[in-house]
């Protein structure tokens, strides 16, 4: 009986196991189909990489983006999809990732590139996530071709560069017009008034006083025109170069604002390219305007030096510092929450291949602009090769 019961139990257990196995296989097939469906419907190129760094699965989008047929890359090393210069480093990073897998963007501080079958490189954004399967960790990576995004960014930068340039030209034109027309009419009027005053014999004391007031108002208007046209475009900049123009501007700023501002520069600074001079002058103007408007500082310090092919302009104050939100917006390039001032400074510097740093805390703010610079070409020399 025991033998009979034993074999019956064995029979039941075996058939129960067979049923469970059938369910198991059906369930696995179903979830595999779901997984495939998800993989194929993803908008990004997807690669699943095994522990040895070989490509285990890809979706149709990945075939399209990299220009390969599926069979050509399945089982190959993932490094075949990146330019040679990244391969050695990538293999190391991949090993590190398997040790501590997390869902994260790849190489967030690096410009990443993919390599197509035809040898073309394209910029990519990659995000990685671990996939646990039966004791193995696979890595799924979603790859987005950012060529369009990059060219839109470039077009936007070029557009804002052109806007700044045409704004400079417009300012230069208005400054000249203002100075040469209104300024000249006022100067002529002032001379006429002066000559009239010396010739006139006043019968009414009130008339004489009124005349003197008119003459004084014309004098004030002349002063305003001069300051305004100077602020729009410093006439000295083209003629005598940045250090002298900066020095004169700083003197005027200190007088107008009451902020004690000192200026430090290299004695043999010389001339640099005209666009570099103008950009740095605009950054100086905007930084000092910011010191006056926002910092509450009683002093400011400007340093303009030239070393090893680099020009550095630094404007610092000892005021209340920028609000944390503005510092964060600047560091993360969140243009929308910044004023035109800091954004414009960054655009100007980026256009010329330089860098802009802003450091700020409760003790003050420092704006540092550094640009590569070559010697100014003699005026009239061709700028090409
Ligand atoms: N030297 C400074 N000290 C304190 N806060 C500053 C200083 N410079 C800038 N800020 C802060 O950073 C913000 C952004 O400056 P930004 O020059 O971009 O804009 P803005 O001066 O407000 O306006 P605008 O577009 O007219 O320049 C300012 O609103 C201010 O809060
Ligand atoms: Mg400003």
mmCIF file of C-alpha atoms and ligand atoms in Angstrom:
data_model
loop_
_atom_site.group_PDB
_atom_site.id
_atom_site.type_symbol
_atom_site.label_atom_id
_atom_site.label_comp_id
_atom_site.label_asym_id
_atom_site.label_seq_id
_atom_site.Cartn_x
_atom_site.Cartn_y
_atom_site.Cartn_z
ATOM 1 C CA UNK A 1 0.000 0.000 0.000
ATOM 2 C CA UNK A 2 2.783 2.352 0.926
ATOM 3 C CA UNK A 3 4.471 1.576 -2.344
ATOM 4 C CA UNK A 4 1.204 2.242 -4.214
ATOM 5 C CA UNK A 5 0.545 5.540 -2.341
ATOM 6 C CA UNK A 6 4.146 6.546 -2.923
ATOM 7 C CA UNK A 7 3.917 6.007 -6.664
ATOM 8 C CA UNK A 8 0.505 7.771 -6.792
ATOM 9 C CA UNK A 9 1.965 10.782 -4.947
ATOM 10 C CA UNK A 10 4.959 10.767 -7.242
ATOM 11 C CA UNK A 11 2.599 10.652 -10.226
ATOM 12 C CA UNK A 12 0.487 13.571 -8.891
ATOM 13 C CA UNK A 13 3.516 15.626 -7.989
ATOM 14 C CA UNK A 14 5.024 15.010 -11.389
ATOM 15 C CA UNK A 15 1.856 16.056 -13.199
ATOM 16 C CA UNK A 16 1.435 19.102 -10.921
ATOM 17 C CA UNK A 17 5.032 20.091 -11.729
ATOM 18 C CA UNK A 18 4.382 19.618 -15.437
ATOM 19 C CA UNK A 19 1.283 21.864 -15.243
ATOM 20 C CA UNK A 20 3.239 24.489 -13.264
ATOM 21 C CA UNK A 21 6.058 24.343 -15.814
ATOM 22 C CA UNK A 22 3.594 24.838 -18.671
ATOM 23 C CA UNK A 23 2.126 27.887 -16.841
ATOM 24 C CA UNK A 24 5.627 29.116 -16.137
ATOM 25 C CA UNK A 25 6.666 28.882 -19.770
ATOM 26 C CA UNK A 26 3.441 30.532 -20.934
ATOM 27 C CA UNK A 27 3.901 33.337 -18.419
ATOM 28 C CA UNK A 28 7.525 33.823 -19.434
ATOM 29 C CA UNK A 29 6.588 33.954 -23.083
ATOM 30 C CA UNK A 30 3.919 36.507 -22.276
ATOM 31 C CA UNK A 31 6.263 38.727 -20.319
ATOM 32 C CA UNK A 32 8.949 38.344 -22.981
ATOM 33 C CA UNK A 33 6.440 39.476 -25.580
ATOM 34 C CA UNK A 34 5.480 42.435 -23.365
ATOM 35 C CA UNK A 35 9.141 43.306 -22.871
ATOM 36 C CA UNK A 36 9.800 43.141 -26.634
ATOM 37 C CA UNK A 37 6.740 45.277 -27.286
ATOM 38 C CA UNK A 38 8.001 47.882 -24.811
ATOM 39 C CA UNK A 39 11.511 47.752 -26.253
ATOM 40 C CA UNK A 40 10.303 48.216 -29.810
ATOM 41 C CA UNK A 41 7.875 50.998 -28.968
ATOM 42 C CA UNK A 42 10.510 53.061 -27.091
ATOM 43 C CA UNK A 43 11.153 56.339 -28.920
ATOM 44 C CA UNK A 44 14.902 56.056 -28.246
ATOM 45 C CA UNK A 45 17.430 53.579 -29.534
ATOM 46 C CA UNK A 46 17.678 50.844 -26.868
ATOM 47 C CA UNK A 47 20.532 48.416 -26.281
ATOM 48 C CA UNK A 48 20.619 45.688 -23.659
ATOM 49 C CA UNK A 49 24.187 44.833 -22.736
ATOM 50 C CA UNK A 50 25.216 41.660 -20.929
ATOM 51 C CA UNK A 51 27.787 41.368 -18.144
ATOM 52 C CA UNK A 52 30.659 40.860 -20.574
ATOM 53 C CA UNK A 53 29.822 44.057 -22.431
ATOM 54 C CA UNK A 54 28.247 42.369 -25.435
ATOM 55 C CA UNK A 55 25.041 43.483 -27.071
ATOM 56 C CA UNK A 56 22.252 41.081 -26.110
ATOM 57 C CA UNK A 57 19.178 42.853 -27.522
ATOM 58 C CA UNK A 58 18.421 45.927 -29.565
ATOM 59 C CA UNK A 59 15.307 47.610 -30.895
ATOM 60 C CA UNK A 60 14.414 48.798 -34.393
ATOM 61 C CA UNK A 61 15.228 52.395 -33.478
ATOM 62 C CA UNK A 62 18.799 51.339 -32.603
ATOM 63 C CA UNK A 63 19.163 49.668 -36.028
ATOM 64 C CA UNK A 64 18.033 52.920 -37.621
ATOM 65 C CA UNK A 65 20.206 55.239 -35.534
ATOM 66 C CA UNK A 66 23.422 53.200 -35.912
ATOM 67 C CA UNK A 67 22.735 52.013 -39.482
ATOM 68 C CA UNK A 68 23.286 48.303 -38.734
ATOM 69 C CA UNK A 69 21.067 45.244 -39.250
ATOM 70 C CA UNK A 70 20.243 43.508 -35.967
ATOM 71 C CA UNK A 71 22.279 40.376 -36.792
ATOM 72 C CA UNK A 72 25.371 42.469 -37.464
ATOM 73 C CA UNK A 73 25.624 43.748 -33.920
ATOM 74 C CA UNK A 74 23.984 41.160 -31.664
ATOM 75 C CA UNK A 75 26.750 39.468 -29.649
ATOM 76 C CA UNK A 76 29.315 42.174 -30.535
ATOM 77 C CA UNK A 77 31.074 44.420 -28.019
ATOM 78 C CA UNK A 78 29.101 47.588 -27.317
ATOM 79 C CA UNK A 79 32.281 49.647 -27.870
ATOM 80 C CA UNK A 80 31.875 49.090 -31.625
ATOM 81 C CA UNK A 81 29.105 51.720 -31.512
ATOM 82 C CA UNK A 82 31.353 54.497 -30.220
ATOM 83 C CA UNK A 83 34.320 56.399 -31.701
ATOM 84 C CA UNK A 84 37.704 54.763 -31.029
ATOM 85 C CA UNK A 85 38.858 57.512 -28.631
ATOM 86 C CA UNK A 86 36.128 56.582 -26.118
ATOM 87 C CA UNK A 87 36.511 52.791 -26.222
ATOM 88 C CA UNK A 88 39.270 52.072 -23.649
ATOM 89 C CA UNK A 89 37.762 54.436 -21.098
ATOM 90 C CA UNK A 90 34.287 53.034 -21.697
ATOM 91 C CA UNK A 91 35.316 49.429 -20.999
ATOM 92 C CA UNK A 92 36.644 50.567 -17.588
ATOM 93 C CA UNK A 93 33.539 52.569 -16.759
ATOM 94 C CA UNK A 94 31.310 49.663 -17.770
ATOM 95 C CA UNK A 95 33.066 47.345 -15.326
ATOM 96 C CA UNK A 96 32.586 49.985 -12.605
ATOM 97 C CA UNK A 97 28.907 50.356 -13.459
ATOM 98 C CA UNK A 98 28.230 46.644 -13.064
ATOM 99 C CA UNK A 99 29.711 46.844 -9.535
ATOM 100 C CA UNK A 100 27.358 49.663 -8.518
ATOM 101 C CA UNK A 101 24.471 49.805 -10.970
ATOM 102 C CA UNK A 102 22.078 52.760 -10.714
ATOM 103 C CA UNK A 103 19.650 54.396 -13.077
ATOM 104 C CA UNK A 104 21.535 57.488 -14.252
ATOM 105 C CA UNK A 105 22.639 59.486 -17.270
ATOM 106 C CA UNK A 106 25.947 58.349 -18.718
ATOM 107 C CA UNK A 107 28.985 60.661 -18.656
ATOM 108 C CA UNK A 108 26.907 63.649 -17.572
ATOM 109 C CA UNK A 109 29.941 65.942 -17.684
ATOM 110 C CA UNK A 110 31.147 64.648 -21.071
ATOM 111 C CA UNK A 111 30.138 65.249 -24.663
ATOM 112 C CA UNK A 112 29.222 61.747 -25.847
ATOM 113 C CA UNK A 113 29.227 60.515 -29.422
ATOM 114 C CA UNK A 114 27.886 57.460 -31.202
ATOM 115 C CA UNK A 115 29.506 55.900 -34.285
ATOM 116 C CA UNK A 116 27.388 54.820 -37.237
ATOM 117 C CA UNK A 117 28.205 51.908 -39.519
ATOM 118 C CA UNK A 118 29.200 54.394 -42.250
ATOM 119 C CA UNK A 119 31.816 55.905 -39.897
ATOM 120 C CA UNK A 120 29.862 59.098 -39.138
ATOM 121 C CA UNK A 121 29.858 60.334 -35.549
ATOM 122 C CA UNK A 122 26.799 61.894 -33.952
ATOM 123 C CA UNK A 123 26.207 63.493 -30.533
ATOM 124 C CA UNK A 124 24.150 61.414 -28.089
ATOM 125 C CA UNK A 125 22.547 61.526 -24.678
ATOM 126 C CA UNK A 126 22.560 58.161 -22.913
ATOM 127 C CA UNK A 127 20.721 56.970 -19.854
ATOM 128 C CA UNK A 128 21.556 53.664 -18.184
ATOM 129 C CA UNK A 129 19.527 51.389 -15.960
ATOM 130 C CA UNK A 130 20.293 47.968 -14.501
ATOM 131 C CA UNK A 131 18.082 44.963 -15.348
ATOM 132 C CA UNK A 132 18.218 42.106 -12.843
ATOM 133 C CA UNK A 133 17.583 38.724 -14.485
ATOM 134 C CA UNK A 134 18.153 35.429 -12.728
ATOM 135 C CA UNK A 135 21.232 36.529 -10.809
ATOM 136 C CA UNK A 136 22.757 38.456 -13.731
ATOM 137 C CA UNK A 137 22.813 42.187 -14.102
ATOM 138 C CA UNK A 138 22.162 43.334 -17.631
ATOM 139 C CA UNK A 139 22.385 47.009 -18.485
ATOM 140 C CA UNK A 140 19.758 48.712 -20.540
ATOM 141 C CA UNK A 141 20.813 51.912 -22.250
ATOM 142 C CA UNK A 142 18.533 54.395 -23.949
ATOM 143 C CA UNK A 143 20.349 56.427 -26.572
ATOM 144 C CA UNK A 144 19.057 59.662 -28.029
ATOM 145 C CA UNK A 145 20.579 61.236 -31.133
ATOM 146 C CA UNK A 146 20.941 64.922 -30.190
ATOM 147 C CA UNK A 147 22.175 66.191 -33.577
ATOM 148 C CA UNK A 148 19.024 68.280 -34.116
ATOM 149 C CA UNK A 149 19.038 69.610 -30.570
ATOM 150 C CA UNK A 150 22.734 70.554 -30.885
ATOM 151 C CA UNK A 151 22.251 72.322 -34.182
ATOM 152 C CA UNK A 152 19.243 74.202 -32.773
ATOM 153 C CA UNK A 153 21.395 75.276 -29.803
ATOM 154 C CA UNK A 154 24.184 76.354 -32.147
ATOM 155 C CA UNK A 155 21.753 78.305 -34.347
ATOM 156 C CA UNK A 156 20.348 80.005 -31.251
ATOM 157 C CA UNK A 157 23.831 80.933 -30.033
ATOM 158 C CA UNK A 158 24.762 82.269 -33.452
ATOM 159 C CA UNK A 159 21.545 84.258 -33.557
ATOM 160 C CA UNK A 160 22.102 85.810 -30.151
ATOM 161 C CA UNK A 161 25.713 86.529 -31.127
ATOM 162 C CA UNK A 162 24.480 88.347 -34.235
ATOM 163 C CA UNK A 163 21.873 90.195 -32.162
ATOM 164 C CA UNK A 164 24.529 91.386 -29.725
ATOM 165 C CA UNK A 165 26.727 92.429 -32.616
ATOM 166 C CA UNK A 166 23.977 94.393 -34.324
ATOM 167 C CA UNK A 167 23.040 95.924 -30.979
ATOM 168 C CA UNK A 168 26.661 97.096 -30.665
ATOM 169 C CA UNK A 169 26.600 98.551 -34.176
ATOM 170 C CA UNK A 170 23.286 100.275 -33.479
ATOM 171 C CA UNK A 171 24.599 101.732 -30.236
ATOM 172 C CA UNK A 172 27.714 102.956 -31.978
ATOM 173 C CA UNK A 173 25.564 104.644 -34.659
ATOM 174 C CA UNK A 174 23.169 106.240 -32.148
ATOM 175 C CA UNK A 175 26.079 107.412 -29.992
ATOM 176 C CA UNK A 176 27.745 109.066 -32.990
ATOM 177 C CA UNK A 177 24.503 110.630 -34.276
ATOM 178 C CA UNK A 178 23.642 111.876 -30.842
ATOM 179 C CA UNK A 179 27.059 113.324 -30.279
ATOM 180 C CA UNK A 180 27.437 114.815 -33.754
ATOM 181 C CA UNK A 181 23.929 116.210 -34.260
ATOM 182 C CA UNK A 182 22.185 117.063 -30.965
ATOM 183 C CA UNK A 183 25.554 117.588 -29.278
ATOM 184 C CA UNK A 184 26.709 119.988 -32.015
ATOM 185 C CA UNK A 185 23.400 121.940 -32.087
ATOM 186 C CA UNK A 186 23.574 122.368 -28.347
ATOM 187 C CA UNK A 187 27.214 123.460 -28.509
ATOM 188 C CA UNK A 188 26.320 126.027 -31.179
ATOM 189 C CA UNK A 189 23.317 127.242 -29.144
ATOM 190 C CA UNK A 190 25.515 127.587 -26.085
ATOM 191 C CA UNK A 191 28.027 129.699 -28.014
ATOM 192 C CA UNK A 192 25.248 131.938 -29.390
ATOM 193 C CA UNK A 193 23.820 132.369 -25.925
ATOM 194 C CA UNK A 194 27.217 133.229 -24.577
ATOM 195 C CA UNK A 195 27.869 135.842 -27.236
ATOM 196 C CA UNK A 196 24.366 137.279 -26.737
ATOM 197 C CA UNK A 197 24.988 137.494 -23.015
ATOM 198 C CA UNK A 198 28.171 139.469 -23.470
ATOM 199 C CA UNK A 199 26.472 141.916 -25.907
ATOM 200 C CA UNK A 200 23.108 142.337 -24.226
ATOM 201 C CA UNK A 201 22.179 145.270 -22.002
ATOM 202 C CA UNK A 202 19.467 144.079 -19.675
ATOM 203 C CA UNK A 203 16.726 146.455 -18.620
ATOM 204 C CA UNK A 204 14.868 143.867 -16.557
ATOM 205 C CA UNK A 205 16.706 141.958 -13.829
ATOM 206 C CA UNK A 206 14.193 139.081 -14.142
ATOM 207 C CA UNK A 207 14.905 138.715 -17.887
ATOM 208 C CA UNK A 208 18.620 138.552 -17.241
ATOM 209 C CA UNK A 209 18.147 135.808 -14.683
ATOM 210 C CA UNK A 210 15.835 133.856 -16.976
ATOM 211 C CA UNK A 211 18.420 134.086 -19.745
ATOM 212 C CA UNK A 212 21.165 132.819 -17.433
ATOM 213 C CA UNK A 213 18.990 129.873 -16.439
ATOM 214 C CA UNK A 214 18.379 129.009 -20.121
ATOM 215 C CA UNK A 215 22.099 129.109 -20.772
ATOM 216 C CA UNK A 216 22.703 126.854 -17.786
ATOM 217 C CA UNK A 217 20.046 124.357 -18.969
ATOM 218 C CA UNK A 218 21.684 124.169 -22.396
ATOM 219 C CA UNK A 219 25.008 123.493 -20.664
ATOM 220 C CA UNK A 220 23.413 120.675 -18.627
ATOM 221 C CA UNK A 221 21.844 119.164 -21.743
ATOM 222 C CA UNK A 222 25.284 119.142 -23.395
ATOM 223 C CA UNK A 223 26.718 117.267 -20.415
ATOM 224 C CA UNK A 224 23.887 114.703 -20.571
ATOM 225 C CA UNK A 225 24.397 114.125 -24.295
ATOM 226 C CA UNK A 226 28.097 113.599 -23.756
ATOM 227 C CA UNK A 227 27.560 111.083 -20.927
ATOM 228 C CA UNK A 228 24.800 109.249 -22.756
ATOM 229 C CA UNK A 229 26.723 108.892 -26.000
ATOM 230 C CA UNK A 230 29.781 107.851 -24.035
ATOM 231 C CA UNK A 231 27.823 105.140 -22.218
ATOM 232 C CA UNK A 232 26.300 103.946 -25.482
ATOM 233 C CA UNK A 233 29.689 103.577 -27.091
ATOM 234 C CA UNK A 234 32.993 104.645 -25.569
ATOM 235 C CA UNK A 235 34.746 106.761 -28.218
ATOM 236 C CA UNK A 236 38.114 105.979 -26.633
ATOM 237 C CA UNK A 237 37.840 102.232 -27.024
ATOM 238 C CA UNK A 238 38.681 102.129 -30.726
ATOM 239 C CA UNK A 239 41.398 104.747 -30.458
ATOM 240 C CA UNK A 240 43.317 103.972 -27.300
ATOM 241 C CA UNK A 241 42.336 100.423 -26.387
ATOM 242 C CA UNK A 242 40.717 98.640 -23.489
ATOM 243 C CA UNK A 243 42.812 99.563 -20.412
ATOM 244 C CA UNK A 244 42.550 103.332 -21.024
ATOM 245 C CA UNK A 245 38.867 103.193 -21.974
ATOM 246 C CA UNK A 246 38.171 100.998 -18.928
ATOM 247 C CA UNK A 247 40.087 103.334 -16.668
ATOM 248 C CA UNK A 248 38.104 106.350 -17.861
ATOM 249 C CA UNK A 249 34.819 104.467 -17.567
ATOM 250 C CA UNK A 250 35.648 103.315 -14.026
ATOM 251 C CA UNK A 251 36.511 106.879 -12.985
ATOM 252 C CA UNK A 252 33.139 108.102 -14.315
ATOM 253 C CA UNK A 253 31.323 105.178 -12.680
ATOM 254 C CA UNK A 254 32.915 105.913 -9.283
ATOM 255 C CA UNK A 255 31.851 109.566 -9.562
ATOM 256 C CA UNK A 256 28.286 108.801 -10.670
ATOM 257 C CA UNK A 257 27.646 105.999 -8.188
ATOM 258 C CA UNK A 258 29.726 107.014 -5.177
ATOM 259 C CA UNK A 259 31.175 103.463 -5.113
ATOM 260 C CA UNK A 260 34.899 103.569 -4.516
ATOM 261 C CA UNK A 261 36.249 101.537 -7.434
ATOM 262 C CA UNK A 262 39.888 100.695 -8.004
ATOM 263 C CA UNK A 263 41.465 99.398 -11.158
ATOM 264 C CA UNK A 264 44.431 97.088 -11.600
ATOM 265 C CA UNK A 265 45.892 96.273 -15.016
ATOM 266 C CA UNK A 266 49.094 94.985 -16.636
ATOM 267 C CA UNK A 267 51.315 97.878 -17.748
ATOM 268 C CA UNK A 268 52.053 96.302 -21.144
ATOM 269 C CA UNK A 269 48.531 95.075 -21.879
ATOM 270 C CA UNK A 270 48.655 96.430 -25.453
ATOM 271 C CA UNK A 271 45.863 95.914 -27.976
ATOM 272 C CA UNK A 272 43.732 92.821 -28.534
ATOM 273 C CA UNK A 273 41.155 92.022 -31.216
ATOM 274 C CA UNK A 274 38.475 94.669 -31.505
ATOM 275 C CA UNK A 275 35.621 92.250 -30.746
ATOM 276 C CA UNK A 276 37.448 91.025 -27.619
ATOM 277 C CA UNK A 277 37.979 94.599 -26.452
ATOM 278 C CA UNK A 278 34.358 95.531 -27.006
ATOM 279 C CA UNK A 279 32.982 92.381 -25.328
ATOM 280 C CA UNK A 280 35.138 92.880 -22.258
ATOM 281 C CA UNK A 281 34.148 96.537 -22.104
ATOM 282 C CA UNK A 282 30.447 95.559 -22.185
ATOM 283 C CA UNK A 283 31.021 92.980 -19.437
ATOM 284 C CA UNK A 284 32.757 95.622 -17.342
ATOM 285 C CA UNK A 285 29.824 98.011 -17.827
ATOM 286 C CA UNK A 286 27.197 95.393 -16.977
ATOM 287 C CA UNK A 287 29.115 94.039 -13.970
ATOM 288 C CA UNK A 288 29.588 97.486 -12.469
ATOM 289 C CA UNK A 289 25.953 98.352 -13.167
ATOM 290 C CA UNK A 290 25.012 95.175 -11.298
ATOM 291 C CA UNK A 291 27.297 96.142 -8.392
ATOM 292 C CA UNK A 292 25.516 99.498 -8.225
ATOM 293 C CA UNK A 293 21.976 98.132 -8.640
ATOM 294 C CA UNK A 294 22.116 94.962 -6.573
ATOM 295 C CA UNK A 295 25.121 94.593 -4.262
ATOM 296 C CA UNK A 296 24.834 97.483 -1.780
ATOM 297 C CA UNK A 297 28.652 97.421 -1.706
ATOM 298 C CA UNK A 298 30.617 100.587 -0.936
ATOM 299 C CA UNK A 299 33.633 99.380 -2.920
ATOM 300 C CA UNK A 300 34.436 97.505 -6.111
ATOM 301 C CA UNK A 301 37.636 96.150 -7.604
ATOM 302 C CA UNK A 302 38.392 95.669 -11.307
ATOM 303 C CA UNK A 303 41.328 93.621 -12.560
ATOM 304 C CA UNK A 304 42.244 93.421 -16.239
ATOM 305 C CA UNK A 305 45.309 91.326 -17.014
ATOM 306 C CA UNK A 306 46.897 89.490 -19.900
ATOM 307 C CA UNK A 307 48.937 86.308 -19.443
ATOM 308 C CA UNK A 308 49.987 83.395 -21.678
ATOM 309 C CA UNK A 309 47.612 84.255 -24.509
ATOM 310 C CA UNK A 310 44.661 84.790 -22.157
ATOM 311 C CA UNK A 311 42.914 87.998 -21.157
ATOM 312 C CA UNK A 312 41.103 88.065 -17.824
ATOM 313 C CA UNK A 313 38.641 90.642 -16.590
ATOM 314 C CA UNK A 314 37.500 90.312 -12.998
ATOM 315 C CA UNK A 315 34.982 92.556 -11.271
ATOM 316 C CA UNK A 316 34.394 91.990 -7.574
ATOM 317 C CA UNK A 317 32.443 93.702 -4.837
ATOM 318 C CA UNK A 318 31.971 93.186 -1.124
ATOM 319 C CA UNK A 319 28.195 93.439 -1.072
ATOM 320 C CA UNK A 320 25.325 91.182 -0.081
ATOM 321 C CA UNK A 321 25.873 88.616 -2.866
ATOM 322 C CA UNK A 322 23.436 87.190 -5.380
ATOM 323 C CA UNK A 323 20.281 85.365 -4.278
ATOM 324 C CA UNK A 324 20.917 81.590 -4.232
ATOM 325 C CA UNK A 325 18.279 81.106 -6.955
ATOM 326 C CA UNK A 326 20.175 83.399 -9.354
ATOM 327 C CA UNK A 327 23.494 81.634 -8.679
ATOM 328 C CA UNK A 328 21.847 78.276 -9.331
ATOM 329 C CA UNK A 329 20.115 79.551 -12.482
ATOM 330 C CA UNK A 330 23.460 80.837 -13.758
ATOM 331 C CA UNK A 331 25.351 77.630 -12.970
ATOM 332 C CA UNK A 332 22.713 75.412 -14.566
ATOM 333 C CA UNK A 333 22.294 77.692 -17.546
ATOM 334 C CA UNK A 334 18.609 78.294 -16.789
ATOM 335 C CA UNK A 335 18.326 81.322 -18.999
ATOM 336 C CA UNK A 336 14.657 81.973 -18.236
ATOM 337 C CA UNK A 337 15.281 82.862 -14.594
ATOM 338 C CA UNK A 338 18.215 85.214 -15.246
ATOM 339 C CA UNK A 339 18.281 88.841 -16.291
ATOM 340 C CA UNK A 340 19.532 89.974 -19.684
ATOM 341 C CA UNK A 341 22.789 91.114 -18.093
ATOM 342 C CA UNK A 342 24.396 87.827 -17.047
ATOM 343 C CA UNK A 343 22.968 85.976 -20.034
ATOM 344 C CA UNK A 344 24.380 88.569 -22.437
ATOM 345 C CA UNK A 345 27.793 88.344 -20.747
ATOM 346 C CA UNK A 346 27.841 84.586 -21.156
ATOM 347 C CA UNK A 347 26.778 84.783 -24.811
ATOM 348 C CA UNK A 348 29.502 87.299 -25.614
ATOM 349 C CA UNK A 349 32.187 85.208 -23.929
ATOM 350 C CA UNK A 350 31.026 81.905 -25.438
ATOM 351 C CA UNK A 351 31.035 83.449 -28.920
ATOM 352 C CA UNK A 352 34.705 84.274 -28.468
ATOM 353 C CA UNK A 353 35.673 80.859 -27.065
ATOM 354 C CA UNK A 354 36.118 82.013 -23.463
ATOM 355 C CA UNK A 355 34.589 81.200 -20.091
ATOM 356 C CA UNK A 356 32.561 83.196 -17.591
ATOM 357 C CA UNK A 357 32.528 82.322 -13.885
ATOM 358 C CA UNK A 358 30.396 83.943 -11.236
ATOM 359 C CA UNK A 359 31.175 83.337 -7.578
ATOM 360 C CA UNK A 360 28.877 84.834 -4.979
ATOM 361 C CA UNK A 361 28.171 84.531 -1.275
ATOM 362 C CA UNK A 362 27.121 86.744 1.640
ATOM 363 C CA UNK A 363 30.496 88.518 1.459
ATOM 364 C CA UNK A 364 30.276 89.631 -2.151
ATOM 365 C CA UNK A 365 30.257 88.707 -5.815
ATOM 366 C CA UNK A 366 33.040 88.118 -8.326
ATOM 367 C CA UNK A 367 32.531 87.942 -12.077
ATOM 368 C CA UNK A 368 35.481 86.490 -13.964
ATOM 369 C CA UNK A 369 35.670 86.492 -17.767
ATOM 370 C CA UNK A 370 38.628 84.785 -19.414
ATOM 371 C CA UNK A 371 39.250 84.802 -23.152
ATOM 372 C CA UNK A 372 41.934 83.506 -25.447
ATOM 373 C CA UNK A 373 43.464 86.418 -27.311
ATOM 374 C CA UNK A 374 45.956 86.943 -30.033
ATOM 375 C CA UNK A 375 47.876 90.090 -30.826
ATOM 376 C CA UNK A 376 45.784 92.715 -32.618
ATOM 377 C CA UNK A 377 46.527 92.701 -36.354
ATOM 378 C CA UNK A 378 47.871 95.966 -37.711
ATOM 379 C CA UNK A 379 44.885 98.050 -38.852
ATOM 380 C CA UNK A 380 43.937 97.283 -42.438
ATOM 381 C CA UNK A 381 45.768 93.929 -42.545
ATOM 382 C CA UNK A 382 43.743 91.042 -43.962
ATOM 383 C CA UNK A 383 42.320 88.837 -41.219
ATOM 384 C CA UNK A 384 42.386 85.623 -43.310
ATOM 385 C CA UNK A 385 45.423 83.353 -43.843
HETATM 386 N N1 LIG B 1 27.040 92.182 -7.900
HETATM 387 C C1 LIG B 1 25.858 91.643 -7.536
HETATM 388 N N2 LIG B 1 25.502 91.613 -6.217
HETATM 389 C C2 LIG B 1 24.325 91.075 -5.822
HETATM 390 N N3 LIG B 1 23.436 90.504 -6.675
HETATM 391 C C3 LIG B 1 23.733 90.503 -7.980
HETATM 392 C C4 LIG B 1 24.948 91.062 -8.488
HETATM 393 N N4 LIG B 1 24.969 90.881 -9.826
HETATM 394 C C5 LIG B 1 23.819 90.251 -10.154
HETATM 395 N N5 LIG B 1 23.057 90.025 -9.053
HETATM 396 C C6 LIG B 1 21.772 89.296 -8.987
HETATM 397 O O1 LIG B 1 21.669 88.478 -10.141
HETATM 398 C C7 LIG B 1 20.491 88.789 -10.857
HETATM 399 C C8 LIG B 1 20.747 88.647 -12.345
HETATM 400 O O2 LIG B 1 21.583 89.667 -12.834
HETATM 401 P P1 LIG B 1 21.419 90.188 -14.330
HETATM 402 O O3 LIG B 1 22.430 91.247 -14.605
HETATM 403 O O4 LIG B 1 21.417 89.004 -15.215
HETATM 404 O O5 LIG B 1 19.950 90.797 -14.350
HETATM 405 P P2 LIG B 1 19.421 92.180 -13.766
HETATM 406 O O6 LIG B 1 20.575 93.057 -13.399
HETATM 407 O O7 LIG B 1 18.406 91.888 -12.695
HETATM 408 O O8 LIG B 1 18.643 92.800 -14.995
HETATM 409 P P3 LIG B 1 19.276 93.310 -16.371
HETATM 410 O O9 LIG B 1 18.690 92.389 -17.376
HETATM 411 O O10 LIG B 1 18.819 94.702 -16.519
HETATM 412 O O11 LIG B 1 20.759 93.208 -16.279
HETATM 413 C C9 LIG B 1 20.107 90.182 -10.410
HETATM 414 O O12 LIG B 1 18.729 90.375 -10.494
HETATM 415 C C10 LIG B 1 20.587 90.241 -8.965
HETATM 416 O O13 LIG B 1 19.625 89.679 -8.106
HETATM 417 MG MG1 LIG B 2 22.142 93.417 -14.731
#
